[in-house]
Coordinates of C-alpha atoms in Angstrom, one line a residue:
X298 CA 24.2 -4.4 4.8
X299 CA 23.1 -0.7 4.4
X300 CA 23.9 2.2 6.7
X301 CA 21.9 4.1 9.3
X302 CA 22.4 7.5 10.9
X303 CA 21.9 7.6 14.6
X304 CA 21.6 10.6 16.9
X305 CA 23.1 9.9 20.4
X306 CA 22.9 12.3 23.4
X307 CA 25.7 11.7 25.8
X308 CA 26.6 13.2 29.2
X309 CA 30.3 13.2 29.9
X310 CA 31.7 13.6 33.4
X311 CA 34.6 16.1 33.4
X312 CA 37.9 14.5 34.3
X313 CA 36.6 10.9 33.7
X314 CA 35.7 10.9 30.0
X315 CA 36.6 13.0 27.0
X316 CA 35.2 13.4 23.6
X317 CA 38.2 11.6 22.3
X318 CA 37.2 8.5 24.3
X319 CA 33.8 8.6 22.6
X320 CA 35.3 9.1 19.1
X321 CA 37.6 6.2 19.6
X322 CA 34.8 3.9 20.8
X323 CA 32.6 4.8 17.9
X324 CA 35.4 4.3 15.4
X325 CA 36.2 0.9 17.0
X326 CA 32.6 -0.2 16.2
X327 CA 32.9 0.9 12.6
X328 CA 31.0 4.1 13.1
X329 CA 31.8 7.6 11.7
X330 CA 30.9 10.8 13.7
X331 CA 29.4 13.1 11.0
X332 CA 28.3 15.9 13.3
X333 CA 28.4 17.0 16.9
X334 CA 26.7 19.7 19.0
X335 CA 27.4 20.8 22.6
X336 CA 24.0 21.0 24.3
X337 CA 25.3 22.1 27.7
X338 CA 28.7 22.6 29.2
X339 CA 29.0 22.8 33.0
X340 CA 31.6 22.6 35.7
X341 CA 31.0 18.9 36.4
X342 CA 29.8 17.5 33.1
X343 CA 28.9 18.4 29.5
X344 CA 26.1 17.1 27.3
X345 CA 26.7 16.5 23.6
X346 CA 24.6 15.3 20.6
X347 CA 26.6 13.2 18.2
X348 CA 25.4 12.1 14.8
X349 CA 26.9 8.7 13.8
X350 CA 26.7 6.8 10.6
X351 CA 27.3 3.1 10.8
X352 CA 26.1 -0.2 9.5
X353 CA 22.7 -1.3 10.8
X354 CA 24.3 -4.5 12.2
X355 CA 26.7 -2.5 14.5
X356 CA 24.0 -0.3 16.0
X357 CA 23.4 -2.2 19.3
X358 CA 27.1 -3.0 19.8
X359 CA 28.1 0.6 19.5
X360 CA 25.5 1.8 22.0
X361 CA 26.6 -0.9 24.5
X362 CA 30.3 0.1 24.0
X363 CA 29.5 3.7 24.8
X364 CA 27.5 2.7 27.9
X365 CA 30.5 0.7 29.2
X366 CA 32.8 3.8 29.1
X367 CA 33.6 5.2 32.5
X368 CA 32.2 8.7 32.9
X369 CA 29.8 8.4 29.9
X370 CA 26.1 8.2 30.3
X371 CA 24.0 7.5 27.2
X372 CA 21.0 9.8 27.7
X373 CA 19.1 9.1 24.5
X374 CA 19.4 7.3 21.2
X375 CA 17.3 8.1 18.1
X376 CA 17.9 6.8 14.6
X377 CA 16.8 8.7 11.5
X378 CA 13.7 6.5 11.2
X379 CA 12.5 7.4 14.7
X380 CA 13.4 11.0 14.2
X381 CA 11.3 11.1 10.9
X382 CA 8.3 10.0 13.0
X383 CA 8.8 12.5 15.8
X384 CA 5.5 14.3 16.4
X385 CA 3.9 12.5 13.6
X386 CA 4.4 12.7 9.8
X387 CA 1.4 14.8 8.7
X388 CA -0.4 17.9 9.7
X389 CA -3.4 20.0 8.6
X390 CA -2.9 23.3 6.9
X391 CA -5.6 25.9 6.0
X392 CA -6.1 26.8 2.3
X393 CA -6.2 30.5 3.2
X394 CA -5.1 32.8 6.0
X395 CA -7.5 34.6 8.4
X396 CA -6.0 38.1 8.4
X397 CA -8.9 40.3 9.6
X398 CA -12.6 40.4 10.7
X399 CA -13.8 40.2 7.2
X400 CA -12.0 37.0 6.5
X401 CA -13.2 35.6 9.8
X402 CA -16.8 36.4 9.0
X403 CA -16.5 34.6 5.6
X404 CA -14.9 31.3 6.8
X405 CA -16.8 31.2 10.1
X406 CA -19.8 32.9 11.6
X407 CA -21.9 34.5 10.2
X408 CA -21.0 33.8 6.6
X409 CA -20.5 30.0 7.0
X410 CA -24.2 29.7 7.8
X411 CA -25.2 30.4 4.2
X412 CA -22.9 27.7 3.0
X413 CA -24.2 25.2 5.6
X414 CA -27.8 26.0 4.4
X415 CA -26.8 25.5 0.8
X416 CA -25.5 22.0 1.6
X417 CA -28.5 21.2 3.7
X418 CA -30.7 22.0 0.7
X419 CA -28.6 20.1 -1.8
X420 CA -26.2 17.6 -0.1
X421 CA -24.3 17.1 -3.4
X422 CA -22.8 20.6 -2.9
X423 CA -20.6 19.2 -0.1
X424 CA -18.3 18.0 -2.9
X425 CA -17.8 21.7 -4.0
X426 CA -18.1 23.5 -0.7
X427 CA -16.1 21.2 1.7
X428 CA -13.0 19.1 1.7
X429 CA -15.0 16.0 0.8
X430 CA -14.1 16.2 -2.9
X431 CA -10.4 15.4 -2.2
X432 CA -10.3 13.6 1.1
X433 CA -9.9 9.9 1.9
X434 CA -10.1 8.2 5.2
X435 CA -7.3 5.6 5.8
X436 CA -8.9 3.3 8.3
X437 CA -7.5 0.3 10.3
X438 CA -8.1 -1.6 13.5
X439 CA -4.5 -2.6 13.7
X440 CA -5.1 -6.4 13.4
X441 CA -2.9 -7.2 10.4
X442 CA -0.1 -4.6 10.2
X443 CA 2.6 -5.2 7.7
X444 CA 4.5 -8.3 8.9
X445 CA 3.8 -7.4 12.5
X446 CA 0.2 -8.9 12.8
X447 CA -2.2 -7.7 15.5
X448 CA -0.3 -4.9 17.2
X449 CA -3.3 -2.7 18.0
X450 CA -4.6 0.7 16.6
X451 CA -2.1 3.0 18.3
X452 CA 0.9 1.0 17.0
X453 CA -0.7 0.9 13.5
X454 CA -0.8 4.7 13.4
X455 CA 2.7 5.3 11.9
X456 CA 1.7 3.1 8.9
X457 CA -1.5 5.0 8.4
X458 CA 0.3 8.3 8.5
X459 CA 2.8 7.0 6.0
X460 CA -0.1 6.1 3.7
X461 CA -1.5 9.5 4.0
X462 CA 1.9 11.0 3.1
X463 CA 2.0 8.9 -0.1
X464 CA -1.5 9.9 -1.0
X465 CA -0.6 13.6 -0.8
X466 CA 2.8 13.5 -2.4
X467 CA 2.0 11.2 -5.2
X468 CA -1.6 12.1 -6.1
X469 CA -2.4 15.3 -4.2
X470 CA -5.1 13.5 -2.3
X471 CA -5.7 14.6 1.3
X472 CA -5.8 11.5 3.4
X473 CA -6.4 11.2 7.1
X474 CA -5.5 8.2 9.3
X475 CA -8.2 6.8 11.6
X476 CA -7.3 3.9 14.0
X477 CA -10.3 2.2 15.5
X478 CA -10.0 0.7 19.0
X479 CA -12.4 -2.3 18.2
X480 CA -12.2 -5.6 16.5
X481 CA -16.0 -6.0 16.3
X482 CA -17.1 -6.2 12.7
X483 CA -20.4 -4.5 13.2
X484 CA -19.0 -1.7 15.3
X485 CA -16.3 -1.1 12.7
X486 CA -19.0 -0.9 10.0
X487 CA -21.2 1.4 12.0
X488 CA -18.3 3.7 12.9
X489 CA -17.1 4.1 9.3
X490 CA -20.6 4.7 8.1
X491 CA -21.1 7.4 10.8
X492 CA -18.0 9.3 9.9
X493 CA -18.3 8.9 6.1
X494 CA -20.1 12.1 5.2
X495 CA -16.9 14.2 5.2
X496 CA -14.9 11.8 3.1
X497 CA -14.9 11.2 -0.6
X498 CA -13.5 7.7 -0.3
X499 CA -12.6 5.0 2.3
X500 CA -9.2 3.2 2.2
X501 CA -9.3 0.2 4.5
X502 CA -5.9 -1.0 5.7
X503 CA -4.4 -3.8 7.7
X504 CA -7.7 -5.4 8.8
X505 CA -7.3 -9.1 9.4
X506 CA -9.0 -11.8 7.3
X507 CA -11.7 -13.0 7.0
X508 CA -13.4 -10.0 8.8
X509 CA -12.0 -7.7 6.1
X510 CA -14.2 -9.3 3.4
X511 CA -17.4 -8.7 5.3
X512 CA -16.4 -5.2 6.3
X513 CA -15.6 -4.1 2.8
X514 CA -18.6 -5.8 1.2
X515 CA -21.1 -4.2 3.6
X516 CA -19.5 -0.8 3.3
X517 CA -19.6 -1.1 -0.5
X518 CA -23.3 -1.9 -0.3
X519 CA -24.2 0.7 2.2
X520 CA -22.1 3.7 1.2
X521 CA -22.3 5.8 -2.0
X522 CA -18.5 6.5 -2.0
X523 CA -15.7 4.2 -3.1
X524 CA -14.5 1.7 -0.5
X525 CA -11.1 0.0 -1.2
X526 CA -9.3 -2.5 0.9
X527 CA -5.7 -1.8 -0.3
X528 CA -4.2 -5.0 1.2
X529 CA -6.5 -7.0 -1.0
X530 CA -7.0 -5.0 -4.2
X531 CA -3.9 -2.9 -4.3
X532 CA -1.7 -5.9 -4.2
X533 CA -3.8 -7.7 -6.7
X534 CA -3.6 -4.9 -9.2
X535 CA 0.2 -4.7 -9.1
X536 CA 0.4 -8.5 -9.4
X537 CA -1.7 -8.5 -12.5
X538 CA 0.3 -5.6 -13.9
X539 CA 3.6 -7.5 -13.3
X540 CA 2.2 -10.7 -14.8
X541 CA 1.0 -8.9 -17.9
X542 CA 4.6 -7.8 -18.6
X543 CA 6.1 -11.1 -17.4
X544 CA 4.0 -12.9 -20.0
X545 CA 5.3 -10.5 -22.7
X546 CA 8.8 -11.4 -21.7
X547 CA 8.2 -15.1 -21.8
X548 CA 5.9 -15.1 -24.9
X549 CA 3.1 -16.9 -23.0
X550 CA -0.6 -16.0 -23.1
X551 CA -2.9 -15.4 -20.1
X552 CA -5.5 -17.9 -21.4
X553 CA -2.9 -20.7 -21.8
X554 CA -1.1 -20.5 -18.5
X555 CA -1.7 -22.2 -15.1
X556 CA -1.2 -20.0 -12.1
X557 CA -0.6 -21.3 -8.5
X558 CA -1.5 -18.8 -5.9
X559 CA -0.2 -19.7 -2.4
X560 CA -1.8 -18.0 0.6
X561 CA -5.6 -17.5 0.2
X562 CA -6.2 -14.8 2.7
X563 CA -7.2 -11.2 1.9
X564 CA -4.6 -10.5 -0.8
X565 CA -4.7 -14.1 -2.2
X566 CA -8.4 -14.1 -2.7
X567 CA -8.3 -10.7 -4.5
X568 CA -5.4 -11.8 -6.6
X569 CA -7.4 -14.9 -7.7
X570 CA -10.4 -12.8 -8.5
X571 CA -8.4 -10.4 -10.6
X572 CA -6.5 -13.2 -12.4
X573 CA -9.9 -14.7 -13.4
X574 CA -11.1 -11.2 -14.6
X575 CA -7.9 -10.9 -16.6
X576 CA -8.6 -14.1 -18.4
X577 CA -6.2 -16.6 -16.8
X578 CA -6.9 -20.1 -18.2
X579 CA -6.2 -22.3 -15.2
X580 CA -5.9 -21.4 -11.5
X581 CA -4.8 -23.4 -8.5
X582 CA -5.4 -21.6 -5.2
X583 CA -3.4 -23.2 -2.3
X584 CA -3.6 -22.6 1.4
X585 CA -2.1 -24.4 4.5
X586 CA -4.4 -27.3 4.1
X587 CA -3.6 -27.7 0.4
X588 CA -5.2 -26.8 -2.9
X589 CA -8.7 -25.5 -3.1
X590 CA -10.4 -27.7 -5.7
X591 CA -13.3 -27.2 -8.0
X592 CA -16.4 -28.7 -6.5
X593 CA -15.1 -28.8 -3.0
X594 CA -16.9 -27.6 0.1
X595 CA -15.3 -24.9 2.3
X596 CA -16.3 -22.8 5.3
X597 CA -14.9 -19.5 4.0
X598 CA -17.4 -18.0 1.5
X599 CA -14.6 -16.7 -0.7
X600 CA -13.0 -20.1 -0.8
X601 CA -16.3 -21.6 -1.7
X602 CA -16.7 -19.0 -4.5
X603 CA -13.3 -20.1 -5.9
X604 CA -14.3 -23.7 -5.8
X605 CA -17.2 -22.9 -8.1
X606 CA -15.1 -21.3 -10.8
X607 CA -14.5 -23.4 -13.9
X608 CA -10.9 -22.2 -14.2
X609 CA -10.0 -23.7 -10.8
X610 CA -8.6 -27.2 -11.1
X611 CA -9.6 -30.4 -9.3
X612 CA -6.2 -31.6 -8.4
X613 CA -5.8 -31.8 -4.6
X614 CA -2.5 -31.7 -2.7
X615 CA 0.1 -29.6 -1.0
X616 CA 2.0 -26.7 -2.7
X617 CA 4.9 -29.0 -3.5
X618 CA 2.5 -31.4 -5.4
X619 CA 0.4 -29.0 -7.3
X620 CA 3.3 -26.7 -8.4
X621 CA 4.4 -29.3 -10.9
X622 CA 3.9 -28.0 -14.5
X623 CA 2.7 -24.6 -13.3
X624 CA 3.7 -21.6 -15.4
X625 CA 3.4 -19.1 -12.6
X626 CA 3.8 -19.2 -8.8
X627 CA 2.4 -16.3 -6.8
X628 CA 3.1 -16.3 -3.1
X629 CA 1.4 -14.2 -0.4
X630 CA 2.0 -16.6 2.4
X631 CA 5.1 -17.0 4.5
X632 CA 8.9 -17.5 4.1
X633 CA 10.4 -20.8 3.1
X634 CA 7.4 -22.6 1.7
X635 CA 8.7 -22.8 -1.9
X636 CA 11.9 -24.8 -2.4
X637 CA 14.3 -24.8 -5.4
X638 CA 13.1 -28.3 -6.1
X639 CA 9.6 -27.0 -6.4
X640 CA 10.6 -24.4 -8.9
X641 CA 12.6 -26.9 -11.0
X642 CA 9.4 -28.9 -11.5
X643 CA 7.5 -25.9 -12.9
X644 CA 6.9 -25.4 -16.6
X645 CA 9.6 -24.0 -18.9
X646 CA 10.4 -20.3 -18.4
X647 CA 8.7 -20.2 -14.9
X648 CA 7.5 -16.9 -13.4
X649 CA 7.7 -16.6 -9.6
X650 CA 6.3 -13.8 -7.6
X651 CA 7.4 -14.4 -3.9
X652 CA 5.8 -11.6 -1.9
X653 CA 5.9 -12.7 1.7
X654 CA 7.4 -10.0 3.9
X655 CA 10.0 -9.5 5.2
X656 CA 11.3 -12.8 3.9
X657 CA 9.8 -14.2 0.6
X658 CA 8.6 -17.7 0.1
X659 CA 11.9 -18.6 -1.5
X660 CA 15.2 -16.8 -1.2
X661 CA 15.9 -14.7 -4.2
X662 CA 19.4 -16.0 -4.5
X663 CA 18.0 -19.5 -4.8
X664 CA 15.2 -18.7 -7.1
X665 CA 16.7 -16.3 -9.7
X666 CA 19.0 -18.8 -11.4
X667 CA 16.0 -21.1 -11.9
X668 CA 13.3 -18.8 -13.2
X669 CA 12.8 -16.5 -16.2
X670 CA 11.1 -13.7 -14.2
X671 CA 11.3 -13.2 -10.4
X672 CA 9.5 -10.6 -8.3
X673 CA 9.2 -9.9 -4.5
X674 CA 7.6 -7.3 -2.2
X675 CA 11.0 -6.0 -1.3
X676 CA 12.8 -2.9 -2.5
X677 CA 16.3 -4.4 -2.5
X678 CA 15.6 -6.7 -5.5
X679 CA 14.3 -6.0 -9.0
X680 CA 10.6 -6.1 -9.7
X681 CA 9.1 -4.9 -6.4
X682 CA 5.4 -5.7 -6.2
X683 CA 4.3 -2.6 -4.3
X684 CA 0.8 -1.4 -3.9
X685 CA 2.0 2.2 -3.6
X686 CA 1.8 2.0 -7.4
X687 CA -2.0 1.6 -7.2
X688 CA -3.8 3.4 -4.4
X689 CA -2.8 7.0 -5.2
X690 CA -3.8 6.9 -8.8
X691 CA -6.9 4.7 -8.3
X692 CA -8.3 7.1 -5.7
X693 CA -7.2 10.2 -7.7
X694 CA -9.3 8.9 -10.6
X695 CA -12.2 7.8 -8.4
X696 CA -12.4 11.1 -6.7
X697 CA -12.1 13.1 -9.9
X698 CA -15.1 11.4 -11.5
X699 CA -16.9 10.9 -8.1
X700 CA -17.2 7.2 -8.7
X701 CA -19.6 5.4 -6.4
X702 CA -17.4 2.4 -6.2
X703 CA -14.1 0.9 -7.5
X704 CA -15.2 -2.1 -9.5
X705 CA -13.2 -4.9 -11.1
X706 CA -13.1 -3.1 -14.5
X707 CA -11.5 -0.1 -12.9
X708 CA -8.9 -2.3 -11.1
X709 CA -8.1 -4.2 -14.3
X710 CA -7.7 -0.9 -16.1
X711 CA -5.3 0.3 -13.4
X712 CA -3.3 -2.9 -13.8
X713 CA -3.0 -2.5 -17.6
X714 CA -2.1 1.2 -17.1
X715 CA 0.8 0.3 -14.7
X716 CA 2.0 -2.4 -17.1
X717 CA 2.0 0.0 -20.0
X718 CA 4.3 2.4 -18.3
X719 CA 7.1 -0.1 -19.0
X720 CA 7.5 0.2 -22.7
X721 CA 9.0 -2.4 -25.1
X722 CA 12.5 -1.0 -25.4
X723 CA 13.1 -1.2 -21.6
X724 CA 10.9 -4.2 -20.8
X725 CA 13.0 -7.2 -19.6
X726 CA 13.3 -9.9 -17.0
X727 CA 14.7 -7.4 -14.5
X728 CA 12.2 -4.6 -15.2
X729 CA 8.5 -5.6 -15.5
X730 CA 7.2 -3.1 -12.9
X731 CA 7.8 0.7 -13.0
X732 CA 9.3 2.5 -10.0
X733 CA 6.9 4.1 -7.5
X734 CA 8.6 7.4 -8.2
X735 CA 7.9 7.2 -11.9
X736 CA 5.6 10.3 -12.4
X737 CA 3.7 8.6 -15.3
X738 CA 2.2 6.0 -13.0
X739 CA -0.4 8.1 -11.1
X740 CA -1.3 10.0 -14.3
X741 CA -1.8 6.8 -16.3
X742 CA -3.7 5.0 -13.6
X743 CA -5.9 8.0 -12.9
X744 CA -6.8 8.3 -16.6
X745 CA -7.5 4.6 -17.0
X746 CA -9.7 4.5 -13.8
X747 CA -11.8 7.5 -14.9
X748 CA -12.4 6.0 -18.4
X749 CA -13.3 2.6 -16.8
X750 CA -15.7 4.3 -14.3
X751 CA -17.4 6.2 -17.1
X752 CA -17.7 3.1 -19.3
X753 CA -19.2 1.1 -16.5
X754 CA -21.6 3.8 -15.4
X755 CA -20.3 4.4 -11.9
X756 CA -18.9 7.9 -12.6
X757 CA -21.2 10.7 -11.3
X758 CA -19.1 13.5 -12.8
X759 CA -17.1 13.9 -16.0
X760 CA -13.7 15.6 -15.2
X761 CA -13.0 18.6 -17.5
X762 CA -10.1 16.9 -19.3
X763 CA -12.5 14.1 -20.3
X764 CA -15.2 16.4 -21.8
X765 CA -15.3 16.5 -25.6
X766 CA -15.4 19.7 -27.5
X767 CA -18.8 20.7 -28.7
X768 CA -19.8 18.8 -31.9
X769 CA -16.9 16.3 -31.6
X770 CA -17.9 12.6 -31.9
X771 CA -16.1 9.5 -30.7
X772 CA -14.1 9.1 -27.5
X773 CA -14.8 7.9 -24.1
X774 CA -18.1 9.7 -23.5
X775 CA -19.7 8.5 -26.7
X776 CA -18.3 5.0 -26.2
X777 CA -19.9 4.9 -22.8
X778 CA -23.2 6.3 -24.1
X779 CA -22.8 9.4 -21.9
X780 CA -22.3 12.1 -24.5

């Protein structure tokens, strides 16, 4: 069930209600008062804040019970989640203090004019003389937020702030949330291009399909900084990382398996592309209308692209039909679409990644007894497929080498790096994906991404820790022909 701490402000009318009445009511609902503060004590009434710990399921009942008490007014209720968001979750801090006129003249006028002129003469100096070198824009239009859908840009802001926090804490990347009040594809592209000069990278977030494909493609073509739609590619990278380790557990090989991907939206398309890049032998993409088949004709350009791939099968049908004999089922669709009977008809030692949120395609309790490896997008079950494992390290690496893009080779390198964090002695059915708090993840992903960027020629800078000592041969620079 889990527990939540709630802060409640109450006004008690003297002579009609006492703190004992409140404590009894809270205890009767299964709550425990862990702290109390008197905010105001007057002749007619007093105001108190009480911190209550209770099961999440009893939250509403307890508040209603308190409201029903004679002489008690519930002034305000704030749980810890809301309190964590109070005033926003991020802020901007200067890197130095302005203590005197000399400091002021250096960071602002007149000294700043010399720096501006230097950048005007050589725009590349913006990477050294501004925050561009370490700053990412986290951009959304609020049309596909988590499991909430189209809730608008203002309501999407807490998610973008949370993303910025993770960027900073996990990879020391300064990220800034930008919520656009438009759904027009061209306006979004124009706006992002217009604000891009100050940013070293663009992280697109929670933009609905199929517009997200066009927005990302155009920005990748028209900007010289990396553009990464995390809903697509972050999810795909972790899926491939998990699958690499799941195959080690089952003893199967990528080129021999058949994978069914259910839900061919933004994440599903990217998963399919990465699976093909990783060498999967047979692929069955499935959406609401059934399987996408080789040689078929489709309105969505990405579906048409899938239909042209030789690894995509020509067997039509619904999910329950094409799942038969599949080695792997990957779901990025909706709850309840995969039944236990479907899983029983898969190949031996089936691998199921059910990642619909908040409820997966099949209940874990129903699936786990039937599969060899099971993963979800949830934190309360083993093997969480969480793109927090990807975006901090992939941007850390891209920024450090000033990559002009994040290409498929870099994404695949990130997937392999994540998989390799889980070593042979600890790898098992319940542990194919490392924790997001494993400090090795960002370091390994960053290193793999830099090496891949150098090898594919998109790196514009070689980080100091990748530079070989004078006279030394071999290594990543020589392998990429850059030494």
